[in-house]
Short mmCIF file of C-alpha atoms and ligand atoms in Angstrom, two decimals:
data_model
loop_
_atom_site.label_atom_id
_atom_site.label_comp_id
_atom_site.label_asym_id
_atom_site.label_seq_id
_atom_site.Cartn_x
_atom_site.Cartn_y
_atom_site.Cartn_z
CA UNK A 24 21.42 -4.34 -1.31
CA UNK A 25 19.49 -6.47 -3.54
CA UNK A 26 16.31 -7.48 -2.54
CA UNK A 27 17.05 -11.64 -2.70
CA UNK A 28 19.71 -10.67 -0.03
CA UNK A 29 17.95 -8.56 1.99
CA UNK A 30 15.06 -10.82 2.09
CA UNK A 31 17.45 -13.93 2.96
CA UNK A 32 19.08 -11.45 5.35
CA UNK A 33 16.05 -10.53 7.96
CA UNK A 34 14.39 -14.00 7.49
CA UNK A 35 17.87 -15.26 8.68
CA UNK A 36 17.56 -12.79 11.32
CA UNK A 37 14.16 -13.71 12.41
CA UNK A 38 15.06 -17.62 13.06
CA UNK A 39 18.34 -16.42 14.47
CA UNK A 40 16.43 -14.56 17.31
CA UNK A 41 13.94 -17.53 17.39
CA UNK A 42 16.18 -19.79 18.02
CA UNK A 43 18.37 -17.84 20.44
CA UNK A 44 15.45 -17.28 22.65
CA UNK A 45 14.11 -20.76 22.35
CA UNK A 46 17.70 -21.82 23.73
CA UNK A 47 18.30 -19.91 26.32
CA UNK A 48 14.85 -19.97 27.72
CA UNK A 49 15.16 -23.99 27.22
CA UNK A 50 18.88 -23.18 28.76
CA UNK A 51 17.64 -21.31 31.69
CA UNK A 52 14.74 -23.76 32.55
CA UNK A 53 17.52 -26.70 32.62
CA UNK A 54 19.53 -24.69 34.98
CA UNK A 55 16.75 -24.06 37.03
CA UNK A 56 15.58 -27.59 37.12
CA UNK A 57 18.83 -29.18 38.04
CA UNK A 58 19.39 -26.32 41.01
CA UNK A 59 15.84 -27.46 42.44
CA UNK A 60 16.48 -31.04 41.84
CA UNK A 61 20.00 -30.42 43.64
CA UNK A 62 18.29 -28.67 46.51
CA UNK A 63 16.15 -31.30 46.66
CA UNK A 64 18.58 -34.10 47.13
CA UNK A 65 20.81 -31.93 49.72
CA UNK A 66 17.10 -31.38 51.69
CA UNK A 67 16.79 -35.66 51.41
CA UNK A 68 20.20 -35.98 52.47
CA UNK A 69 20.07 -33.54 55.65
CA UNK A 70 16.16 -35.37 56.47
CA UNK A 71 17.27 -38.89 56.42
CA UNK A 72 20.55 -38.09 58.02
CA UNK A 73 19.04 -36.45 60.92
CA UNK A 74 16.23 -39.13 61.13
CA UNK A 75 18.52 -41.79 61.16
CA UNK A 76 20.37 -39.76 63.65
CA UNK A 77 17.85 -38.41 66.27
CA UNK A 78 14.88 -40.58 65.92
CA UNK A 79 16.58 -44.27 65.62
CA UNK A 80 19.09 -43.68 68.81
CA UNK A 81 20.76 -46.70 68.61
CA UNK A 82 22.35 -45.66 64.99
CA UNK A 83 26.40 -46.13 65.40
CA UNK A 84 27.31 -42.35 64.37
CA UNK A 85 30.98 -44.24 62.88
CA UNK A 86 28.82 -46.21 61.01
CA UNK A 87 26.39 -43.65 59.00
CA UNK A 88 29.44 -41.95 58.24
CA UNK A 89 30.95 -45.15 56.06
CA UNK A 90 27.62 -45.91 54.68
CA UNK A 91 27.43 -41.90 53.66
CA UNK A 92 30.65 -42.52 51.85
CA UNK A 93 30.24 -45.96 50.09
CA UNK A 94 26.61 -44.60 48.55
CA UNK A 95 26.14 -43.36 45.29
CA UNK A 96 25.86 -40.08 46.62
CA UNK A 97 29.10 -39.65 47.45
CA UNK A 98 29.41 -38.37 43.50
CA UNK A 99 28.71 -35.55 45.26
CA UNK A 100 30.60 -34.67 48.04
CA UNK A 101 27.90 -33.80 49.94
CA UNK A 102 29.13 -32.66 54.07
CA UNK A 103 26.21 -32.86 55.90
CA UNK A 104 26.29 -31.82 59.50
CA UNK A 105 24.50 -31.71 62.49
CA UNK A 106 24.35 -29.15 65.62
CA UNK A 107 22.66 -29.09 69.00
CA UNK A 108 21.62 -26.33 70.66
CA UNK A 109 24.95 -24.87 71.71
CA UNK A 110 25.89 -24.84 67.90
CA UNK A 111 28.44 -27.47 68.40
CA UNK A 112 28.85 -29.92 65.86
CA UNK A 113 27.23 -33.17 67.10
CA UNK A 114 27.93 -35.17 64.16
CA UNK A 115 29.90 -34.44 61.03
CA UNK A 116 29.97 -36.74 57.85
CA UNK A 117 33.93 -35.65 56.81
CA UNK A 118 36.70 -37.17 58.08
CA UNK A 119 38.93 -34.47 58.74
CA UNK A 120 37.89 -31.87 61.70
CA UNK A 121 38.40 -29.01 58.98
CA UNK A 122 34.82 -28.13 58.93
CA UNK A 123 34.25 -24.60 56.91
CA UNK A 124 30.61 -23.22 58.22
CA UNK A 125 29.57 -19.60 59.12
CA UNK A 126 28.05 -19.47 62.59
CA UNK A 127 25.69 -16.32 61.16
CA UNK A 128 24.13 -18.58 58.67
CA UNK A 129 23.32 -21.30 61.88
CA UNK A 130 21.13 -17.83 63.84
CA UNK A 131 19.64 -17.57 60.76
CA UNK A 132 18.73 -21.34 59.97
CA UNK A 133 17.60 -21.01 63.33
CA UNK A 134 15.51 -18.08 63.31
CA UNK A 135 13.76 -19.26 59.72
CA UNK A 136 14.01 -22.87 60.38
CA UNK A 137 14.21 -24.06 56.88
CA UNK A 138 17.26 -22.30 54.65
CA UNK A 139 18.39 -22.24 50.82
CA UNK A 140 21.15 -20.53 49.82
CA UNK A 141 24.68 -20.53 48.59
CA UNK A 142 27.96 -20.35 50.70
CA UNK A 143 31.53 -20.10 48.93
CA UNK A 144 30.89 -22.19 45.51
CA UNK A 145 28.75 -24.61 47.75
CA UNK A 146 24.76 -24.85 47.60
CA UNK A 147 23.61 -25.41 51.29
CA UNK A 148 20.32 -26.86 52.99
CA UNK A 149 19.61 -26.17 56.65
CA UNK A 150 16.48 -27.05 58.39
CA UNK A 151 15.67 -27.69 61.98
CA UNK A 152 15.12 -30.94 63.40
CA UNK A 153 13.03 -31.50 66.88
CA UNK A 154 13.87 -34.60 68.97
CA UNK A 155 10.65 -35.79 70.57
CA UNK A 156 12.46 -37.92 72.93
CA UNK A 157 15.16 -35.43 73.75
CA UNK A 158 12.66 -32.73 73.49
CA UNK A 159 15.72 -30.64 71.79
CA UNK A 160 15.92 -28.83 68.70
CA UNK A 161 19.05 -30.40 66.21
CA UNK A 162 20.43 -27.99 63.00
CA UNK A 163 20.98 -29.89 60.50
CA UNK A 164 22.76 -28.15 57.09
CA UNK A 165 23.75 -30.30 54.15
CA UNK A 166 26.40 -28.60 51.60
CA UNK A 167 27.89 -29.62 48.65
CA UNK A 168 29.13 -27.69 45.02
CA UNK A 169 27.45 -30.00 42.30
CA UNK A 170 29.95 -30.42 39.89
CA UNK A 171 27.75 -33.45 38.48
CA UNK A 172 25.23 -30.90 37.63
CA UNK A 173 27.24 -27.65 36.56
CA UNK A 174 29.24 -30.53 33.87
CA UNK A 175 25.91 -31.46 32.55
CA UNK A 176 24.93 -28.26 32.29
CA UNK A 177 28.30 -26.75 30.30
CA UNK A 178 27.47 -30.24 27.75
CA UNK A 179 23.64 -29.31 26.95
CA UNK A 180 25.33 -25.45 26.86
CA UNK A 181 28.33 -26.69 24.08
CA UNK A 182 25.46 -29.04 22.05
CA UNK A 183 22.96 -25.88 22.49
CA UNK A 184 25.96 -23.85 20.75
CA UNK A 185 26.75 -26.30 18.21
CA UNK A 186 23.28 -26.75 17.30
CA UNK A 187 22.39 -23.26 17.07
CA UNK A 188 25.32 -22.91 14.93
CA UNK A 189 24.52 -25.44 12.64
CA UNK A 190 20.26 -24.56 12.48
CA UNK A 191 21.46 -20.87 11.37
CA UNK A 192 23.58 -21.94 8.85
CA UNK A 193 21.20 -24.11 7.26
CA UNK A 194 18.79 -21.08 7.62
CA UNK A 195 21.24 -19.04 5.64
CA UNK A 196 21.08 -21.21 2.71
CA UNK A 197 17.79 -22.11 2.62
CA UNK A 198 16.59 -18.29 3.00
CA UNK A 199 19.02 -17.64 0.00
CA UNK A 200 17.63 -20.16 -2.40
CA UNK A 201 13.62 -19.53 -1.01
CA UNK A 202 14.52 -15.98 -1.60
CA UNK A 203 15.64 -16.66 -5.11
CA UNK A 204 12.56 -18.91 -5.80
CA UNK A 205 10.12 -16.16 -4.71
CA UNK A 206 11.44 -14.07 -6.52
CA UNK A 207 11.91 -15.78 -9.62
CA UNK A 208 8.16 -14.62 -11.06
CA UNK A 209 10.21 -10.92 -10.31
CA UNK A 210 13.37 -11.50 -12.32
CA UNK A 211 11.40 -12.86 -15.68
CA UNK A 212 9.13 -9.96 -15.53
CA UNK A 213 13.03 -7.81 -14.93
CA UNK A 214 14.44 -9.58 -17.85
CA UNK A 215 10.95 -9.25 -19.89
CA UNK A 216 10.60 -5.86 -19.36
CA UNK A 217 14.08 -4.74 -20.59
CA UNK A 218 13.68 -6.56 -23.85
CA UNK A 219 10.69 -4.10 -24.25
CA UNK A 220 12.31 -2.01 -27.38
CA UNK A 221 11.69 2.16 -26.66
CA UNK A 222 8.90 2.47 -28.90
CA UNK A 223 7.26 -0.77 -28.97
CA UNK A 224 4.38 -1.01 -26.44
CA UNK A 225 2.68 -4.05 -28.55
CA UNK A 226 4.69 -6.56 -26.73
CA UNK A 227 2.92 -7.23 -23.47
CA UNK A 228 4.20 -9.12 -20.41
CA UNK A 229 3.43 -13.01 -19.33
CA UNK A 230 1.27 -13.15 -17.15
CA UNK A 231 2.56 -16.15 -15.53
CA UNK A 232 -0.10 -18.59 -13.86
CA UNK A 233 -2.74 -15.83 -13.68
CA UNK A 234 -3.44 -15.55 -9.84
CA UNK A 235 -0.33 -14.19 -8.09
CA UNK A 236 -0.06 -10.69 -6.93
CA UNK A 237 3.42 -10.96 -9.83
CA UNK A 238 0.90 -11.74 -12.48
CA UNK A 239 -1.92 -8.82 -11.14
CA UNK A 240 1.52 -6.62 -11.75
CA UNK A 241 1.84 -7.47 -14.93
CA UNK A 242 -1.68 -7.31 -16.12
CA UNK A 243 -1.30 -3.53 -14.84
CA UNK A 244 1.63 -3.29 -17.06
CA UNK A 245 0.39 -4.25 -19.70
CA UNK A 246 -2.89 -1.97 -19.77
CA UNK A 247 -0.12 0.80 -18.61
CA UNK A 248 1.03 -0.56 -22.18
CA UNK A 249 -1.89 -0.77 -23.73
CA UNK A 250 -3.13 2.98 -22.77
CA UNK A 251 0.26 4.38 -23.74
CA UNK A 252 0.26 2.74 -27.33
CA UNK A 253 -3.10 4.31 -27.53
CA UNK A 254 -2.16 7.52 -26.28
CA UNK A 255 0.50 7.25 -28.28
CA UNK A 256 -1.67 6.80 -31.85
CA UNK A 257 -4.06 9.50 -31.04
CA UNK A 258 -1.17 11.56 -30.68
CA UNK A 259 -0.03 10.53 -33.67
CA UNK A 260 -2.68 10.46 -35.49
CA UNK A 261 -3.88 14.22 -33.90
CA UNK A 262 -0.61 16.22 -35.00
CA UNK A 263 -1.15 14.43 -38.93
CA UNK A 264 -4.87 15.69 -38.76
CA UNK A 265 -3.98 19.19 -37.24
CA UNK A 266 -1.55 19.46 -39.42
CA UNK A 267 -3.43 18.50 -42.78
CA UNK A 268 -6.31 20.65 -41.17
CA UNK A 269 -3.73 23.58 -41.22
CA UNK A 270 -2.45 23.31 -44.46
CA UNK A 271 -5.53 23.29 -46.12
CA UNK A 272 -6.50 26.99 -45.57
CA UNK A 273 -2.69 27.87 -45.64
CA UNK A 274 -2.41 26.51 -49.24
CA UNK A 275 -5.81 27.69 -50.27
CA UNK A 276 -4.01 31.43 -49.10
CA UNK A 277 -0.88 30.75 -50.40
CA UNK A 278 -2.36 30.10 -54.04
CA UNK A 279 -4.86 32.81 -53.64
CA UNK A 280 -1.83 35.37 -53.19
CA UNK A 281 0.25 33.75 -56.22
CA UNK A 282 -2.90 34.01 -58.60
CA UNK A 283 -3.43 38.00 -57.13
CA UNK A 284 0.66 38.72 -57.80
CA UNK A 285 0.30 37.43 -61.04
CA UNK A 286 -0.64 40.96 -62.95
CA UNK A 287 -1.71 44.07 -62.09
CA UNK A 288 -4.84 44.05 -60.02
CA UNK A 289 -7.48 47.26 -59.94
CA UNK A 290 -7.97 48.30 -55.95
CA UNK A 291 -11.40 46.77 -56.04
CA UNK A 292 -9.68 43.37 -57.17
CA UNK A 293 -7.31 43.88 -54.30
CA UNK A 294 -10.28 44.29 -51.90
CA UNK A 295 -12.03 41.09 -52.75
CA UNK A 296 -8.72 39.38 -52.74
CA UNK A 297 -7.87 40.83 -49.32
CA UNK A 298 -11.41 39.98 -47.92
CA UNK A 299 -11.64 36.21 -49.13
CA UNK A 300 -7.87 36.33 -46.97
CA UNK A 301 -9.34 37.59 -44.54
CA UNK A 302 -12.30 35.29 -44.72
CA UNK A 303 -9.57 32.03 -45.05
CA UNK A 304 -7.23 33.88 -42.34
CA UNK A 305 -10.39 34.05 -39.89
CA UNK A 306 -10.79 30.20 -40.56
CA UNK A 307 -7.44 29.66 -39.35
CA UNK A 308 -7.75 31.44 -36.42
CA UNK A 309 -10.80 29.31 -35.13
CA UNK A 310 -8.89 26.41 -35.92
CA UNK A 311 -5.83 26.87 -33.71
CA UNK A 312 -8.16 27.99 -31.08
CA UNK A 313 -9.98 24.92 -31.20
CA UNK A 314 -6.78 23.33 -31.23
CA UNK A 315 -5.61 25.26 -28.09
CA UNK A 316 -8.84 24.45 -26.76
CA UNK A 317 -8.45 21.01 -26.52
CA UNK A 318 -4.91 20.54 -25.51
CA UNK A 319 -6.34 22.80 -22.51
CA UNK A 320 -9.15 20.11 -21.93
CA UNK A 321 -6.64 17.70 -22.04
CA UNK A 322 -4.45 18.31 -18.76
CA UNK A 323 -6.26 16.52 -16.32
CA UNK A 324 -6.06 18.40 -13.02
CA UNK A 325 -8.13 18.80 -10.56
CA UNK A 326 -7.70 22.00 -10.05
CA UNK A 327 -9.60 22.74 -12.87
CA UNK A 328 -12.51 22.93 -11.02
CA UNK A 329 -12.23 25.93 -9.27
CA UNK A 330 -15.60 27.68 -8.53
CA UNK A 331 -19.17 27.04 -7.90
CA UNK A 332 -20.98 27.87 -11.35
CA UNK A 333 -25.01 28.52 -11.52
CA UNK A 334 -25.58 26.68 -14.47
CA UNK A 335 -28.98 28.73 -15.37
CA UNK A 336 -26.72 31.63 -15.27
CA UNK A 337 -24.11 30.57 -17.37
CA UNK A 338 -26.71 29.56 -20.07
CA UNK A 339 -27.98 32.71 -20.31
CA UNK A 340 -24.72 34.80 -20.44
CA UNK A 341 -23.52 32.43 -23.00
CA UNK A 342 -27.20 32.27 -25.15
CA UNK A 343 -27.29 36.45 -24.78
CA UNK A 344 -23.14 36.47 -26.50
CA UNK A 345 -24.17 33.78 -28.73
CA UNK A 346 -26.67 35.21 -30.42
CA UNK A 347 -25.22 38.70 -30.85
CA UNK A 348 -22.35 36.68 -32.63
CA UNK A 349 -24.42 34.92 -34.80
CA UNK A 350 -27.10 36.60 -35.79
CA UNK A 351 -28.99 33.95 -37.75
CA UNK A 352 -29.11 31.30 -35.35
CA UNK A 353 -31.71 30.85 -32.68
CA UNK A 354 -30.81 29.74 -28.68
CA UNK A 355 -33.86 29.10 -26.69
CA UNK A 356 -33.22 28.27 -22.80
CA UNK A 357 -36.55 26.92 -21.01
CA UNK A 358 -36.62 28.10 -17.77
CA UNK A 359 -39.84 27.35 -16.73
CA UNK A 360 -39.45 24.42 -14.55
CA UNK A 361 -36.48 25.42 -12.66
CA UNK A 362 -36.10 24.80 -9.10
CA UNK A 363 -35.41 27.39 -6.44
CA UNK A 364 -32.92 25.56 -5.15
CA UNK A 365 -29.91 27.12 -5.58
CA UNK A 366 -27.55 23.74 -4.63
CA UNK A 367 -29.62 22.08 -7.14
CA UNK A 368 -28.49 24.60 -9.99
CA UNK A 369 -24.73 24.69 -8.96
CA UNK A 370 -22.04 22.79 -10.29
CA UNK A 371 -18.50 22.92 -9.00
CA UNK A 372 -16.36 23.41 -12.23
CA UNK A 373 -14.58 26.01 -14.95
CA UNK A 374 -16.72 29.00 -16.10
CA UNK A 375 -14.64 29.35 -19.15
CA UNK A 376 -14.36 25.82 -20.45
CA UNK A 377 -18.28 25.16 -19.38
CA UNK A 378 -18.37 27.98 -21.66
CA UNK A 379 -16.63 26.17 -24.47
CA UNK A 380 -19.13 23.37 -23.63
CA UNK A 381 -22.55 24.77 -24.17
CA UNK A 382 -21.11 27.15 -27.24
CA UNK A 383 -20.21 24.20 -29.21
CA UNK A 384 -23.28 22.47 -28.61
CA UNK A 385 -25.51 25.19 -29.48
CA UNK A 386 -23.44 26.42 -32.65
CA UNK A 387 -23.51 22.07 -33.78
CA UNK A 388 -27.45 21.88 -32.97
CA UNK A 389 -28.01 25.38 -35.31
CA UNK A 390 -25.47 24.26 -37.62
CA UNK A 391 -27.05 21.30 -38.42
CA UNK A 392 -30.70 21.94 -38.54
CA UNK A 393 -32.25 23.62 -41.43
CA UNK A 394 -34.04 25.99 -38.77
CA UNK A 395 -31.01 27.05 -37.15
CA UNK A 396 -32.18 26.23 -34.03
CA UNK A 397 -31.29 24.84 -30.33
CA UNK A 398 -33.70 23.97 -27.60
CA UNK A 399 -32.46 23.85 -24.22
CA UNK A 400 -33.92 22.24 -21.27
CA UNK A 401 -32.64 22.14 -18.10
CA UNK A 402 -32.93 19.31 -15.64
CA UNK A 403 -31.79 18.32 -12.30
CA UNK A 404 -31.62 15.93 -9.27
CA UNK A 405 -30.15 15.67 -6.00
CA UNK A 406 -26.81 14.44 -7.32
CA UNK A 407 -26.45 16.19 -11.47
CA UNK A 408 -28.00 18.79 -12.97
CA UNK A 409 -28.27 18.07 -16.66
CA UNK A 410 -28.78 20.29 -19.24
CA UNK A 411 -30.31 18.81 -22.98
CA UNK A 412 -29.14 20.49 -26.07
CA UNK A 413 -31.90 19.70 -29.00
CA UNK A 414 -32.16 20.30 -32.65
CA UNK A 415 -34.80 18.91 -35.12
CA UNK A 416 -31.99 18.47 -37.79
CA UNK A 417 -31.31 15.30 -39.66
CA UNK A 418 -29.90 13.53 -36.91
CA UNK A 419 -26.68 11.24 -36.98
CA UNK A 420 -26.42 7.60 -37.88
CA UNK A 421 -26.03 5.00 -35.36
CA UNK A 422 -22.87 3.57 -37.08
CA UNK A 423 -21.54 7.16 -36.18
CA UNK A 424 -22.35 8.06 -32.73
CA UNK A 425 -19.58 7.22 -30.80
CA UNK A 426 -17.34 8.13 -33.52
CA UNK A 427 -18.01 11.64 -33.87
CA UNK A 428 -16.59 12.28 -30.04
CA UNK A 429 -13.17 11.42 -32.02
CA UNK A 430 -10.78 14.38 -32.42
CA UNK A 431 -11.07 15.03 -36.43
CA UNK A 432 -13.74 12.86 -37.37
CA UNK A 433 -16.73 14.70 -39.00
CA UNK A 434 -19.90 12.01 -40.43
CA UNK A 435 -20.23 12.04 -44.02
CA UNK A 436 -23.26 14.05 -44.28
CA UNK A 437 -21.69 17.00 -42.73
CA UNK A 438 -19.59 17.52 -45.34
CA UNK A 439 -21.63 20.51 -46.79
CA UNK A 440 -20.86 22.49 -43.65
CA UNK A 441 -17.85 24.65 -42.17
CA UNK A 442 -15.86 22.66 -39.54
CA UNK A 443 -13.23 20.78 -38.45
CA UNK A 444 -14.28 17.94 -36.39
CA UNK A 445 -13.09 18.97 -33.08
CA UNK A 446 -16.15 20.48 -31.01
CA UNK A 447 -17.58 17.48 -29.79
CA UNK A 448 -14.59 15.72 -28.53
CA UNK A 449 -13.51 19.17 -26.32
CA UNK A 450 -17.03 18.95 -25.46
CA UNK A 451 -16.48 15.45 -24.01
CA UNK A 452 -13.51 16.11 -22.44
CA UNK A 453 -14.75 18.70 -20.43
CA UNK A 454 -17.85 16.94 -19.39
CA UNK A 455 -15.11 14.07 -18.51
CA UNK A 456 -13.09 17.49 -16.57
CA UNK A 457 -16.18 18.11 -14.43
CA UNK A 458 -16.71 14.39 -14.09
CA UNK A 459 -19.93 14.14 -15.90
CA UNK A 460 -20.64 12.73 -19.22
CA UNK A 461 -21.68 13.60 -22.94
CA UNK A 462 -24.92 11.28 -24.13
CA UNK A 463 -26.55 11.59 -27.94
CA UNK A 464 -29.80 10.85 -28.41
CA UNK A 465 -30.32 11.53 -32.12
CA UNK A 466 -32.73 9.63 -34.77
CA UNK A 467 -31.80 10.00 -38.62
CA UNK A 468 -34.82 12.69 -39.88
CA UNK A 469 -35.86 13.24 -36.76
CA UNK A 470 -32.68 15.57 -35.04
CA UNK A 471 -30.57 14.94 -31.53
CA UNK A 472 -30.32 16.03 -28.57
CA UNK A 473 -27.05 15.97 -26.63
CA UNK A 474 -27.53 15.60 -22.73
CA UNK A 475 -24.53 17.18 -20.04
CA UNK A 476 -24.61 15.58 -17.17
CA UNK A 477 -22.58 17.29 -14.32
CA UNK A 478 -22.44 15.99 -10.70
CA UNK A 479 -23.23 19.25 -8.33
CA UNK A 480 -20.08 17.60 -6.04
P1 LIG B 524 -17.59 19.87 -36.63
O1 LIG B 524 -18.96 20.32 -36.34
O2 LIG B 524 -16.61 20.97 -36.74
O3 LIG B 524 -17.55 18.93 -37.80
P2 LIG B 524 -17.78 18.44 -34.16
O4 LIG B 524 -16.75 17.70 -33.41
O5 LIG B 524 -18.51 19.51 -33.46
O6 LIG B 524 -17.06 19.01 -35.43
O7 LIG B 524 -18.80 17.40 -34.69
C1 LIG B 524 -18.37 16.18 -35.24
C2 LIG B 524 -19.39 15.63 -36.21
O8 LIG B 524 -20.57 15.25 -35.51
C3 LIG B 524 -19.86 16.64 -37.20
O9 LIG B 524 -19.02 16.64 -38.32
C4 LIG B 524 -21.25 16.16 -37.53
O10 LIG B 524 -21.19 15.16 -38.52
C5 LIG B 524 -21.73 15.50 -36.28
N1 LIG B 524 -22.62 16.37 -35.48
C6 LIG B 524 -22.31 17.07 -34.39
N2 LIG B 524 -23.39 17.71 -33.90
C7 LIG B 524 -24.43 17.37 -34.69
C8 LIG B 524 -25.82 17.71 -34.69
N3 LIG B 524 -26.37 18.51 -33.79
N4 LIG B 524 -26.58 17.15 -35.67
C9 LIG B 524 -26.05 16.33 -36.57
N5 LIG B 524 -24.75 16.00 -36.62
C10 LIG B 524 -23.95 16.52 -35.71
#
């Protein structure tokens, strides 16, 4: 069911049930009203009957009756009589003797001495009336079926109907065309969003007036938009630079072998040839795990984050492997300050991609100093522990420092050294994994130091 419809549908239902309620409840009271205002006039008409009656003795009993028939109240038929003690009937307004009354419902008038109730179709009114003079009780009961009342009741009943009729069809219409105008803001963005072509995310939605809950959707959209095009570039733009990053050593291995097949080679020949492969073939290798590296750092899940890691530690285990892998490059960890607080130390995050982490920093910091050295420094507070990475190399421009978190890029002075241009934006990404963050501080001549800062969580 389409929403227009089901909207119409249930607001239709809602002032259908309104209404129906407000009717009969407005129905009901009605009904209620005229039965009280009928028991009232049968209670009149048995009081002034028996006052006229008992009280005023010289009343001509032949002459109430024709002045009970020629009033307006003969409309409805009301037969009033009147009993003395023996429960005979001491005066009767009908003219014929056919007088219909239970002689169960006189003990009871008797015994209550007021009564309400209903006998065959007819509403009846007894009450008890005392003679002073006489000193004698009278019964007086006043009946009549109020067919005046029960005909103005089935009218209100019919126009209720009719009305009610009428109100829900109107309802129906105007639900369906409020529904539609609602909804309108919904259809354009429909309509909008279908013309979107499959690889065009440029286009961006209306907004419409700006306010709206509609145009809050489609200022979502369009950042969805907006982060997929971008998503979309530095995917783009990451297989070209893998791939140009691959073919360079390739080719430089591929020639190197055509030059070596050319003539016959002596075995020493064959051993330099063999080692500069091996030399270009190691290359490659770090490459594609850097690669690997970072499509790992880039599923974001959060169970990622799987242990509790003592960062002192880690940066020992990793500064101990480090150096014994590269010999001429220095990793010094001061410890000195360090708290003895354990929670303080911890981080909740991935051994092996913290791993990743601090390696890259510290081979970047000796790679780019002439001293081949990285200070570290740990630091920490009640919320991150941070850990600076420092070198007193020649620093990196300003122009540059947000750049060089970019997959590929590399600044121009680092031209003269081996790399690829991918270690600091794994590094960010895994600060980003661990929710912390990656911040340079660098000075051109003077070096930089890159801070990790990792919530404990
Ligand atoms: P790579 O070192 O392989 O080029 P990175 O992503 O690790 O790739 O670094 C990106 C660029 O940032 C480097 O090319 C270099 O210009 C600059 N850089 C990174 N670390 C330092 C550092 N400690 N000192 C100076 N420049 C650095």
């Amino acid at each position: 069911m389409k929403i227009r419809t089901k909207i119409a549908f249930q607001f239709t239902l809602i002032v259908a049930m309104i209404l129906i309620l407000f009717s009969l409840s407005l129905f009901f009271l009605i009904r209620s009203y005229t039965k009280q205002e009928f028991t009232n006039y049968l209670k009149d008409r048995a009081e002034t009957t028996a006052a006229l009656l008992i009280s005023e003795n010289n009343v001509d009993k032949r002459l109430l009756k024709i002045i009970d028939h020629n009033t307006l109240s003969t409309l409805y038929a009301a037969e009033v009589l009147v009993f003395n003690e023996k429960n005979e009937v001491s005066y009767s307004n009908l003219n014929s003797d056919r007088i219909v009354y239970s002689p169960a419902l006189l003990e009871q008038i008797r015994k209550s001495r007021e009564y309400e109730g209903e006998y065959k179709d007819m509403k009846v009114v007894g009450l008890m009336y005392y003679d002073n003079k006489r000193e004698r009780d009278y019964l007086v009961l006043a009946q009549a079926t109020d067919t005046y009342g029960e005909a103005k009741l089935e009218n209100i009943k019919q126009a209720m109907i009719q009305g009610l009729v009428l109100a829900l069809l109107i309802t129906v219409i105007l639900s369906f065309s409020f529904a539609g105008y609602s909804l309108r803001p919904i259809a354009r963005i429909n309509r909008e969003v279908s013309q979107l072509s499959g690889n065009d995310f440029k286009k961006k939605l209306s907004t419409g007036n700006n306010k709206d809950e509609i145009a809050q959707l489609a200022k979502n959209f369009n950042q969805m938009l907006s982060r997929i095009e971008n998503s979309l570039a530095m995917q783009k733009s990451f297989v070209s630079n893998a791939s140009h990053e691959l073919r360079t050593p390739l080719a430089a291995m591929k020639s190197e072998i055509q030059i070596a097949l050319e003539k016959e080679r002596t075995p020493e020949e064959y051993k330099e040839i063999l080692e500069s492969l091996n030399q270009d073939n190691y290359q490659l290798i770090q490459l594609t795990n850097s690669l690997m590296q970072l499509a790992k750092s880039e599923q974001d899940d959060e169970k990622i984050l799987e242990k509790d890691v003592r960062v002192d530690e880690l940066l020992f285990d990793i500064q101990e492997e480090f150096i014994s892998l590269y010999p001429k490059y220095k990793v010094v960890v001061d410890y000195e300050d360090i708290t003895e607080n354990e929670e303080y130390l911890t981080v909740r995050g991935n051994p092996a991609l913290l791993r990743t982490l601090f390696h890259n920093l510290f081979e970047n910091a000796c790679k780019y100093s002439p001293d081949n050295k990285a200070e570290v420094k740990i630091g920490f507070n009640p919320t991150n522990i941070i850990v600076g990475v420092m070198d007193k190399g020649e620093g990196i421009p300003e122009s540059e420092q947000t750049k060089i978190f970019q997959p590929f890029y590399r600044s121009g002075n680092a031209s003269s050294y081996k790399g690829h241009g991918i270690g600091l934006s794994i590094c960010k990404r895994i600060t980003e994994l661990h929710k912390g963050k990656l911040v340079l501080r660098s000075k051109l001549g003077k070096g930089s130091t890159f801070l990790v800062i990792i919530p404990h969580l």
